Amino acid sequence: MTGIDVLRLLLLGSFGNIAGRLRELSDDDWDRRAVPGTSKAGFILWHAARILDWTYSSIAGVPEVAQRDPWRRRFPQEAMFGAGIPVSVADGVTQAVSRTDTIAYLDDVKTAFLEWFDLPRVVRPADTRYAGGARVAQDARGRKGGLPGAGGVGGDLRPGRDSRLAHAHAAVRRSHPRAPGRVR
């Protein structure tokens, strides 16, 4: 089993868990809090689906499924992906988005993510607005002279120029006590 296989398995579990909770939740409970002072059940499940979409977008280097039709018209724009928003905005999500819409949206995100896994080649995002991880690594290398924990060894993150980055990753693996492939 490869790392990609493990990631696919974990994601399938996440999609399955969220879909199961969405199916089990009644429409009445969609707009209720399970415990006072917490978010509404519907918002929590919608947010979980949005986070999977954000993860897909960040990894694949493409816009989120929520930015496509029909979702961009159905989701409150001020709710973004549900993190760091006011309670009033979070509470409004359950009024604007139904449980059945969230089930359909989660299915669209799952389909997009699994199609990305099945691509026959490595895809490098052309639009770096969606390449969050690479942008963070480039920023860290540019400001610090190296990747965090890599002893100042920087890597060229441009396509085809990643041998120094591989050396930086190897340095991290050697220095971390529990890293896979650590030299003892």
JSON list of C-alpha atoms in Angstrom, two decimals:
[
{"chain": "A", "resi": 1, "resn": "MET", "atom": "CA", "xyz": [0.00, 0.00, 0.00]},
{"chain": "A", "resi": 2, "resn": "THR", "atom": "CA", "xyz": [1.42, 3.37, -1.01]},
{"chain": "A", "resi": 3, "resn": "GLY", "atom": "CA", "xyz": [1.02, 6.69, 0.77]},
{"chain": "A", "resi": 4, "resn": "ILE", "atom": "CA", "xyz": [-1.51, 7.70, -1.87]},
{"chain": "A", "resi": 5, "resn": "ASP", "atom": "CA", "xyz": [-3.49, 4.52, -1.13]},
{"chain": "A", "resi": 6, "resn": "VAL", "atom": "CA", "xyz": [-3.49, 5.37, 2.58]},
{"chain": "A", "resi": 7, "resn": "LEU", "atom": "CA", "xyz": [-4.63, 8.93, 1.87]},
{"chain": "A", "resi": 8, "resn": "ARG", "atom": "CA", "xyz": [-7.42, 7.66, -0.39]},
{"chain": "A", "resi": 9, "resn": "LEU", "atom": "CA", "xyz": [-8.53, 5.19, 2.31]},
{"chain": "A", "resi": 10, "resn": "LEU", "atom": "CA", "xyz": [-8.57, 7.90, 4.99]},
{"chain": "A", "resi": 11, "resn": "LEU", "atom": "CA", "xyz": [-10.52, 10.26, 2.76]},
{"chain": "A", "resi": 12, "resn": "LEU", "atom": "CA", "xyz": [-13.06, 7.57, 1.88]},
{"chain": "A", "resi": 13, "resn": "GLY", "atom": "CA", "xyz": [-13.53, 7.03, 5.61]},
{"chain": "A", "resi": 14, "resn": "SER", "atom": "CA", "xyz": [-14.04, 10.76, 6.16]},
{"chain": "A", "resi": 15, "resn": "PHE", "atom": "CA", "xyz": [-16.54, 11.02, 3.32]},
{"chain": "A", "resi": 16, "resn": "GLY", "atom": "CA", "xyz": [-18.35, 7.93, 4.61]},
{"chain": "A", "resi": 17, "resn": "ASN", "atom": "CA", "xyz": [-18.52, 9.19, 8.19]},
{"chain": "A", "resi": 18, "resn": "ILE", "atom": "CA", "xyz": [-19.87, 12.60, 7.21]},
{"chain": "A", "resi": 19, "resn": "ALA", "atom": "CA", "xyz": [-22.38, 11.10, 4.74]},
{"chain": "A", "resi": 20, "resn": "GLY", "atom": "CA", "xyz": [-23.56, 8.65, 7.39]},
{"chain": "A", "resi": 21, "resn": "ARG", "atom": "CA", "xyz": [-24.14, 11.42, 9.92]},
{"chain": "A", "resi": 22, "resn": "LEU", "atom": "CA", "xyz": [-25.98, 13.49, 7.32]},
{"chain": "A", "resi": 23, "resn": "ARG", "atom": "CA", "xyz": [-28.29, 10.55, 6.54]},
{"chain": "A", "resi": 24, "resn": "GLU", "atom": "CA", "xyz": [-28.92, 9.85, 10.25]},
{"chain": "A", "resi": 25, "resn": "LEU", "atom": "CA", "xyz": [-29.67, 13.48, 11.14]},
{"chain": "A", "resi": 26, "resn": "SER", "atom": "CA", "xyz": [-33.32, 14.48, 10.91]},
{"chain": "A", "resi": 27, "resn": "ASP", "atom": "CA", "xyz": [-34.32, 17.69, 9.17]},
{"chain": "A", "resi": 28, "resn": "ASP", "atom": "CA", "xyz": [-35.56, 18.96, 12.55]},
{"chain": "A", "resi": 29, "resn": "ASP", "atom": "CA", "xyz": [-32.17, 18.37, 14.17]},
{"chain": "A", "resi": 30, "resn": "TRP", "atom": "CA", "xyz": [-30.35, 20.04, 11.24]},
{"chain": "A", "resi": 31, "resn": "ASP", "atom": "CA", "xyz": [-31.08, 23.47, 12.73]},
{"chain": "A", "resi": 32, "resn": "ARG", "atom": "CA", "xyz": [-30.51, 22.55, 16.41]},
{"chain": "A", "resi": 33, "resn": "ARG", "atom": "CA", "xyz": [-27.59, 22.58, 18.80]},
{"chain": "A", "resi": 34, "resn": "ALA", "atom": "CA", "xyz": [-26.86, 19.23, 20.48]},
{"chain": "A", "resi": 35, "resn": "VAL", "atom": "CA", "xyz": [-25.42, 21.08, 23.48]},
{"chain": "A", "resi": 36, "resn": "PRO", "atom": "CA", "xyz": [-26.03, 24.74, 24.40]},
{"chain": "A", "resi": 37, "resn": "GLY", "atom": "CA", "xyz": [-23.13, 26.98, 23.39]},
{"chain": "A", "resi": 38, "resn": "THR", "atom": "CA", "xyz": [-22.03, 24.80, 20.47]},
{"chain": "A", "resi": 39, "resn": "SER", "atom": "CA", "xyz": [-22.63, 25.11, 16.73]},
{"chain": "A", "resi": 40, "resn": "LYS", "atom": "CA", "xyz": [-25.78, 23.74, 15.15]},
{"chain": "A", "resi": 41, "resn": "ALA", "atom": "CA", "xyz": [-25.51, 20.12, 13.98]},
{"chain": "A", "resi": 42, "resn": "GLY", "atom": "CA", "xyz": [-26.19, 21.09, 10.36]},
{"chain": "A", "resi": 43, "resn": "PHE", "atom": "CA", "xyz": [-23.46, 23.70, 10.38]},
{"chain": "A", "resi": 44, "resn": "ILE", "atom": "CA", "xyz": [-20.91, 21.23, 11.79]},
{"chain": "A", "resi": 45, "resn": "LEU", "atom": "CA", "xyz": [-21.64, 18.70, 9.03]},
{"chain": "A", "resi": 46, "resn": "TRP", "atom": "CA", "xyz": [-21.70, 21.37, 6.30]},
{"chain": "A", "resi": 47, "resn": "HIS", "atom": "CA", "xyz": [-18.40, 22.71, 7.63]},
{"chain": "A", "resi": 48, "resn": "ALA", "atom": "CA", "xyz": [-16.88, 19.20, 7.57]},
{"chain": "A", "resi": 49, "resn": "ALA", "atom": "CA", "xyz": [-17.87, 18.86, 3.90]},
{"chain": "A", "resi": 50, "resn": "ARG", "atom": "CA", "xyz": [-16.46, 22.34, 3.14]},
{"chain": "A", "resi": 51, "resn": "ILE", "atom": "CA", "xyz": [-13.15, 21.43, 4.81]},
{"chain": "A", "resi": 52, "resn": "LEU", "atom": "CA", "xyz": [-12.85, 18.34, 2.59]},
{"chain": "A", "resi": 53, "resn": "ASP", "atom": "CA", "xyz": [-13.50, 20.60, -0.41]},
{"chain": "A", "resi": 54, "resn": "TRP", "atom": "CA", "xyz": [-10.86, 23.08, 0.79]},
{"chain": "A", "resi": 55, "resn": "THR", "atom": "CA", "xyz": [-8.43, 20.18, 1.26]},
{"chain": "A", "resi": 56, "resn": "TYR", "atom": "CA", "xyz": [-9.12, 18.93, -2.27]},
{"chain": "A", "resi": 57, "resn": "SER", "atom": "CA", "xyz": [-8.64, 22.43, -3.67]},
{"chain": "A", "resi": 58, "resn": "SER", "atom": "CA", "xyz": [-5.36, 22.91, -1.80]},
{"chain": "A", "resi": 59, "resn": "ILE", "atom": "CA", "xyz": [-3.90, 19.55, -2.82]},
{"chain": "A", "resi": 60, "resn": "ALA", "atom": "CA", "xyz": [-5.12, 19.49, -6.42]},
{"chain": "A", "resi": 61, "resn": "GLY", "atom": "CA", "xyz": [-4.42, 23.17, -7.07]},
{"chain": "A", "resi": 62, "resn": "VAL", "atom": "CA", "xyz": [-7.90, 23.85, -8.44]},
{"chain": "A", "resi": 63, "resn": "PRO", "atom": "CA", "xyz": [-10.83, 26.02, -7.33]},
{"chain": "A", "resi": 64, "resn": "GLU", "atom": "CA", "xyz": [-13.13, 24.53, -4.71]},
{"chain": "A", "resi": 65, "resn": "VAL", "atom": "CA", "xyz": [-16.24, 22.62, -5.78]},
{"chain": "A", "resi": 66, "resn": "ALA", "atom": "CA", "xyz": [-18.19, 25.25, -3.78]},
{"chain": "A", "resi": 67, "resn": "GLN", "atom": "CA", "xyz": [-17.05, 27.86, -6.32]},
{"chain": "A", "resi": 68, "resn": "ARG", "atom": "CA", "xyz": [-18.78, 25.97, -9.14]},
{"chain": "A", "resi": 69, "resn": "ASP", "atom": "CA", "xyz": [-22.44, 25.94, -10.10]},
{"chain": "A", "resi": 70, "resn": "PRO", "atom": "CA", "xyz": [-24.81, 25.19, -8.48]},
{"chain": "A", "resi": 71, "resn": "TRP", "atom": "CA", "xyz": [-23.01, 25.53, -5.13]},
{"chain": "A", "resi": 72, "resn": "ARG", "atom": "CA", "xyz": [-21.68, 29.06, -5.46]},
{"chain": "A", "resi": 73, "resn": "ARG", "atom": "CA", "xyz": [-25.29, 30.31, -5.64]},
{"chain": "A", "resi": 74, "resn": "ARG", "atom": "CA", "xyz": [-26.54, 28.15, -2.76]},
{"chain": "A", "resi": 75, "resn": "PHE", "atom": "CA", "xyz": [-23.89, 28.73, -0.13]},
{"chain": "A", "resi": 76, "resn": "PRO", "atom": "CA", "xyz": [-23.72, 31.99, 1.83]},
{"chain": "A", "resi": 77, "resn": "GLN", "atom": "CA", "xyz": [-20.52, 33.66, 0.62]},
{"chain": "A", "resi": 78, "resn": "GLU", "atom": "CA", "xyz": [-19.82, 35.21, 4.03]},
{"chain": "A", "resi": 79, "resn": "ALA", "atom": "CA", "xyz": [-19.64, 31.68, 5.53]},
{"chain": "A", "resi": 80, "resn": "MET", "atom": "CA", "xyz": [-16.57, 30.89, 3.40]},
{"chain": "A", "resi": 81, "resn": "PHE", "atom": "CA", "xyz": [-15.60, 27.35, 4.45]},
{"chain": "A", "resi": 82, "resn": "GLY", "atom": "CA", "xyz": [-16.89, 27.81, 7.98]},
{"chain": "A", "resi": 83, "resn": "ALA", "atom": "CA", "xyz": [-13.76, 28.60, 9.97]},
{"chain": "A", "resi": 84, "resn": "GLY", "atom": "CA", "xyz": [-13.31, 31.82, 11.94]},
{"chain": "A", "resi": 85, "resn": "ILE", "atom": "CA", "xyz": [-16.76, 33.19, 11.17]},
{"chain": "A", "resi": 86, "resn": "PRO", "atom": "CA", "xyz": [-19.19, 34.85, 13.59]},
{"chain": "A", "resi": 87, "resn": "VAL", "atom": "CA", "xyz": [-21.79, 32.64, 15.28]},
{"chain": "A", "resi": 88, "resn": "SER", "atom": "CA", "xyz": [-24.56, 34.55, 13.52]},
{"chain": "A", "resi": 89, "resn": "VAL", "atom": "CA", "xyz": [-23.10, 33.64, 10.11]},
{"chain": "A", "resi": 90, "resn": "ALA", "atom": "CA", "xyz": [-22.63, 29.99, 11.14]},
{"chain": "A", "resi": 91, "resn": "ASP", "atom": "CA", "xyz": [-26.21, 29.84, 12.39]},
{"chain": "A", "resi": 92, "resn": "GLY", "atom": "CA", "xyz": [-27.42, 31.25, 9.07]},
{"chain": "A", "resi": 93, "resn": "VAL", "atom": "CA", "xyz": [-25.87, 28.38, 7.13]},
{"chain": "A", "resi": 94, "resn": "THR", "atom": "CA", "xyz": [-28.51, 25.93, 8.36]},
{"chain": "A", "resi": 95, "resn": "GLN", "atom": "CA", "xyz": [-31.23, 28.29, 7.11]},
{"chain": "A", "resi": 96, "resn": "ALA", "atom": "CA", "xyz": [-29.61, 28.82, 3.70]},
{"chain": "A", "resi": 97, "resn": "VAL", "atom": "CA", "xyz": [-28.42, 25.27, 3.02]},
{"chain": "A", "resi": 98, "resn": "SER", "atom": "CA", "xyz": [-30.50, 22.13, 3.48]},
{"chain": "A", "resi": 99, "resn": "ARG", "atom": "CA", "xyz": [-29.35, 18.73, 4.69]},
{"chain": "A", "resi": 100, "resn": "THR", "atom": "CA", "xyz": [-30.14, 17.21, 1.27]},
{"chain": "A", "resi": 101, "resn": "ASP", "atom": "CA", "xyz": [-28.13, 19.97, -0.47]},
{"chain": "A", "resi": 102, "resn": "THR", "atom": "CA", "xyz": [-25.19, 19.17, 1.80]},
{"chain": "A", "resi": 103, "resn": "ILE", "atom": "CA", "xyz": [-25.46, 15.46, 0.96]},
{"chain": "A", "resi": 104, "resn": "ALA", "atom": "CA", "xyz": [-25.38, 16.27, -2.78]},
{"chain": "A", "resi": 105, "resn": "TYR", "atom": "CA", "xyz": [-22.50, 18.73, -2.31]},
{"chain": "A", "resi": 106, "resn": "LEU", "atom": "CA", "xyz": [-20.47, 16.18, -0.31]},
{"chain": "A", "resi": 107, "resn": "ASP", "atom": "CA", "xyz": [-21.02, 13.66, -3.11]},
{"chain": "A", "resi": 108, "resn": "ASP", "atom": "CA", "xyz": [-19.75, 16.20, -5.69]},
{"chain": "A", "resi": 109, "resn": "VAL", "atom": "CA", "xyz": [-16.65, 16.89, -3.58]},
{"chain": "A", "resi": 110, "resn": "LYS", "atom": "CA", "xyz": [-16.02, 13.15, -3.17]},
{"chain": "A", "resi": 111, "resn": "THR", "atom": "CA", "xyz": [-16.35, 12.60, -6.94]},
{"chain": "A", "resi": 112, "resn": "ALA", "atom": "CA", "xyz": [-13.94, 15.45, -7.73]},
{"chain": "A", "resi": 113, "resn": "PHE", "atom": "CA", "xyz": [-11.40, 14.26, -5.15]},
{"chain": "A", "resi": 114, "resn": "LEU", "atom": "CA", "xyz": [-11.47, 10.65, -6.33]},
{"chain": "A", "resi": 115, "resn": "GLU", "atom": "CA", "xyz": [-11.20, 11.71, -9.99]},
{"chain": "A", "resi": 116, "resn": "TRP", "atom": "CA", "xyz": [-8.09, 13.69, -9.05]},
{"chain": "A", "resi": 117, "resn": "PHE", "atom": "CA", "xyz": [-6.58, 10.56, -7.46]},
{"chain": "A", "resi": 118, "resn": "ASP", "atom": "CA", "xyz": [-7.13, 8.67, -10.70]},
{"chain": "A", "resi": 119, "resn": "LEU", "atom": "CA", "xyz": [-5.23, 11.14, -12.90]},
{"chain": "A", "resi": 120, "resn": "PRO", "atom": "CA", "xyz": [-2.54, 9.30, -14.89]},
{"chain": "A", "resi": 121, "resn": "ARG", "atom": "CA", "xyz": [0.17, 11.89, -14.21]},
{"chain": "A", "resi": 122, "resn": "VAL", "atom": "CA", "xyz": [1.43, 14.30, -11.61]},
{"chain": "A", "resi": 123, "resn": "VAL", "atom": "CA", "xyz": [-0.30, 17.64, -12.01]},
{"chain": "A", "resi": 124, "resn": "ARG", "atom": "CA", "xyz": [1.49, 20.82, -11.04]},
{"chain": "A", "resi": 125, "resn": "PRO", "atom": "CA", "xyz": [-0.95, 23.68, -10.50]},
{"chain": "A", "resi": 126, "resn": "ALA", "atom": "CA", "xyz": [-0.56, 26.48, -13.00]},
{"chain": "A", "resi": 127, "resn": "ASP", "atom": "CA", "xyz": [-2.42, 28.91, -10.76]},
{"chain": "A", "resi": 128, "resn": "THR", "atom": "CA", "xyz": [-0.54, 29.27, -7.46]},
{"chain": "A", "resi": 129, "resn": "ARG", "atom": "CA", "xyz": [-3.50, 30.95, -5.77]},
{"chain": "A", "resi": 130, "resn": "TYR", "atom": "CA", "xyz": [-4.70, 27.42, -5.04]},
{"chain": "A", "resi": 131, "resn": "ALA", "atom": "CA", "xyz": [-1.31, 25.85, -4.27]},
{"chain": "A", "resi": 132, "resn": "GLY", "atom": "CA", "xyz": [-1.31, 26.71, -0.58]},
{"chain": "A", "resi": 133, "resn": "GLY", "atom": "CA", "xyz": [1.30, 24.20, 0.57]},
{"chain": "A", "resi": 134, "resn": "ALA", "atom": "CA", "xyz": [3.85, 25.11, -2.10]},
{"chain": "A", "resi": 135, "resn": "ARG", "atom": "CA", "xyz": [3.30, 28.81, -1.46]},
{"chain": "A", "resi": 136, "resn": "VAL", "atom": "CA", "xyz": [3.93, 28.34, 2.27]},
{"chain": "A", "resi": 137, "resn": "ALA", "atom": "CA", "xyz": [7.09, 26.33, 1.58]},
{"chain": "A", "resi": 138, "resn": "GLN", "atom": "CA", "xyz": [8.35, 28.94, -0.89]},
{"chain": "A", "resi": 139, "resn": "ASP", "atom": "CA", "xyz": [7.63, 31.71, 1.61]},
{"chain": "A", "resi": 140, "resn": "ALA", "atom": "CA", "xyz": [9.46, 29.85, 4.38]},
{"chain": "A", "resi": 141, "resn": "ARG", "atom": "CA", "xyz": [12.44, 29.21, 2.11]},
{"chain": "A", "resi": 142, "resn": "GLY", "atom": "CA", "xyz": [12.49, 32.82, 0.93]},
{"chain": "A", "resi": 143, "resn": "ARG", "atom": "CA", "xyz": [12.34, 34.37, 4.40]},
{"chain": "A", "resi": 144, "resn": "LYS", "atom": "CA", "xyz": [14.34, 31.87, 6.43]},
{"chain": "A", "resi": 145, "resn": "GLY", "atom": "CA", "xyz": [16.85, 30.57, 3.91]},
{"chain": "A", "resi": 146, "resn": "GLY", "atom": "CA", "xyz": [15.50, 27.07, 4.23]},
{"chain": "A", "resi": 147, "resn": "LEU", "atom": "CA", "xyz": [12.54, 24.92, 5.07]},
{"chain": "A", "resi": 148, "resn": "PRO", "atom": "CA", "xyz": [11.61, 24.67, 8.75]},
{"chain": "A", "resi": 149, "resn": "GLY", "atom": "CA", "xyz": [13.61, 21.94, 10.50]},
{"chain": "A", "resi": 150, "resn": "ALA", "atom": "CA", "xyz": [15.86, 21.35, 7.50]},
{"chain": "A", "resi": 151, "resn": "GLY", "atom": "CA", "xyz": [18.95, 23.06, 8.88]},
{"chain": "A", "resi": 152, "resn": "GLY", "atom": "CA", "xyz": [18.76, 25.91, 6.39]},
{"chain": "A", "resi": 153, "resn": "VAL", "atom": "CA", "xyz": [18.81, 23.64, 3.35]},
{"chain": "A", "resi": 154, "resn": "GLY", "atom": "CA", "xyz": [16.50, 25.22, 0.81]},
{"chain": "A", "resi": 155, "resn": "GLY", "atom": "CA", "xyz": [14.86, 23.62, -2.16]},
{"chain": "A", "resi": 156, "resn": "ASP", "atom": "CA", "xyz": [13.96, 24.99, -5.53]},
{"chain": "A", "resi": 157, "resn": "LEU", "atom": "CA", "xyz": [10.21, 24.44, -5.76]},
{"chain": "A", "resi": 158, "resn": "ARG", "atom": "CA", "xyz": [9.94, 25.16, -9.48]},
{"chain": "A", "resi": 159, "resn": "PRO", "atom": "CA", "xyz": [8.86, 22.18, -11.62]},
{"chain": "A", "resi": 160, "resn": "GLY", "atom": "CA", "xyz": [11.77, 19.85, -12.35]},
{"chain": "A", "resi": 161, "resn": "ARG", "atom": "CA", "xyz": [14.09, 21.46, -9.80]},
{"chain": "A", "resi": 162, "resn": "ASP", "atom": "CA", "xyz": [13.26, 19.66, -6.60]},
{"chain": "A", "resi": 163, "resn": "SER", "atom": "CA", "xyz": [16.45, 17.70, -5.82]},
{"chain": "A", "resi": 164, "resn": "ARG", "atom": "CA", "xyz": [17.50, 20.17, -3.10]},
{"chain": "A", "resi": 165, "resn": "LEU", "atom": "CA", "xyz": [14.01, 19.93, -1.65]},
{"chain": "A", "resi": 166, "resn": "ALA", "atom": "CA", "xyz": [14.36, 16.14, -1.53]},
{"chain": "A", "resi": 167, "resn": "HIS", "atom": "CA", "xyz": [17.63, 16.60, 0.39]},
{"chain": "A", "resi": 168, "resn": "ALA", "atom": "CA", "xyz": [15.82, 18.91, 2.82]},
{"chain": "A", "resi": 169, "resn": "HIS", "atom": "CA", "xyz": [13.14, 16.29, 3.38]},
{"chain": "A", "resi": 170, "resn": "ALA", "atom": "CA", "xyz": [15.82, 13.66, 3.96]},
{"chain": "A", "resi": 171, "resn": "ALA", "atom": "CA", "xyz": [17.49, 15.93, 6.53]},
{"chain": "A", "resi": 172, "resn": "VAL", "atom": "CA", "xyz": [14.21, 16.31, 8.38]},
{"chain": "A", "resi": 173, "resn": "ARG", "atom": "CA", "xyz": [13.67, 12.53, 8.35]},
{"chain": "A", "resi": 174, "resn": "ARG", "atom": "CA", "xyz": [17.16, 11.95, 9.75]},
{"chain": "A", "resi": 175, "resn": "SER", "atom": "CA", "xyz": [16.74, 14.53, 12.50]},
{"chain": "A", "resi": 176, "resn": "HIS", "atom": "CA", "xyz": [13.23, 13.63, 13.67]},
{"chain": "A", "resi": 177, "resn": "PRO", "atom": "CA", "xyz": [13.21, 10.81, 16.26]},
{"chain": "A", "resi": 178, "resn": "ARG", "atom": "CA", "xyz": [10.09, 9.06, 14.94]},
{"chain": "A", "resi": 179, "resn": "ALA", "atom": "CA", "xyz": [10.25, 9.90, 11.26]},
{"chain": "A", "resi": 180, "resn": "PRO", "atom": "CA", "xyz": [9.91, 7.01, 8.80]},
{"chain": "A", "resi": 181, "resn": "GLY", "atom": "CA", "xyz": [13.25, 6.17, 7.25]},
{"chain": "A", "resi": 182, "resn": "ARG", "atom": "CA", "xyz": [15.22, 7.74, 10.10]},
{"chain": "A", "resi": 183, "resn": "VAL", "atom": "CA", "xyz": [18.90, 6.82, 10.10]},
{"chain": "A", "resi": 184, "resn": "ARG", "atom": "CA", "xyz": [19.76, 5.29, 13.50]}
]
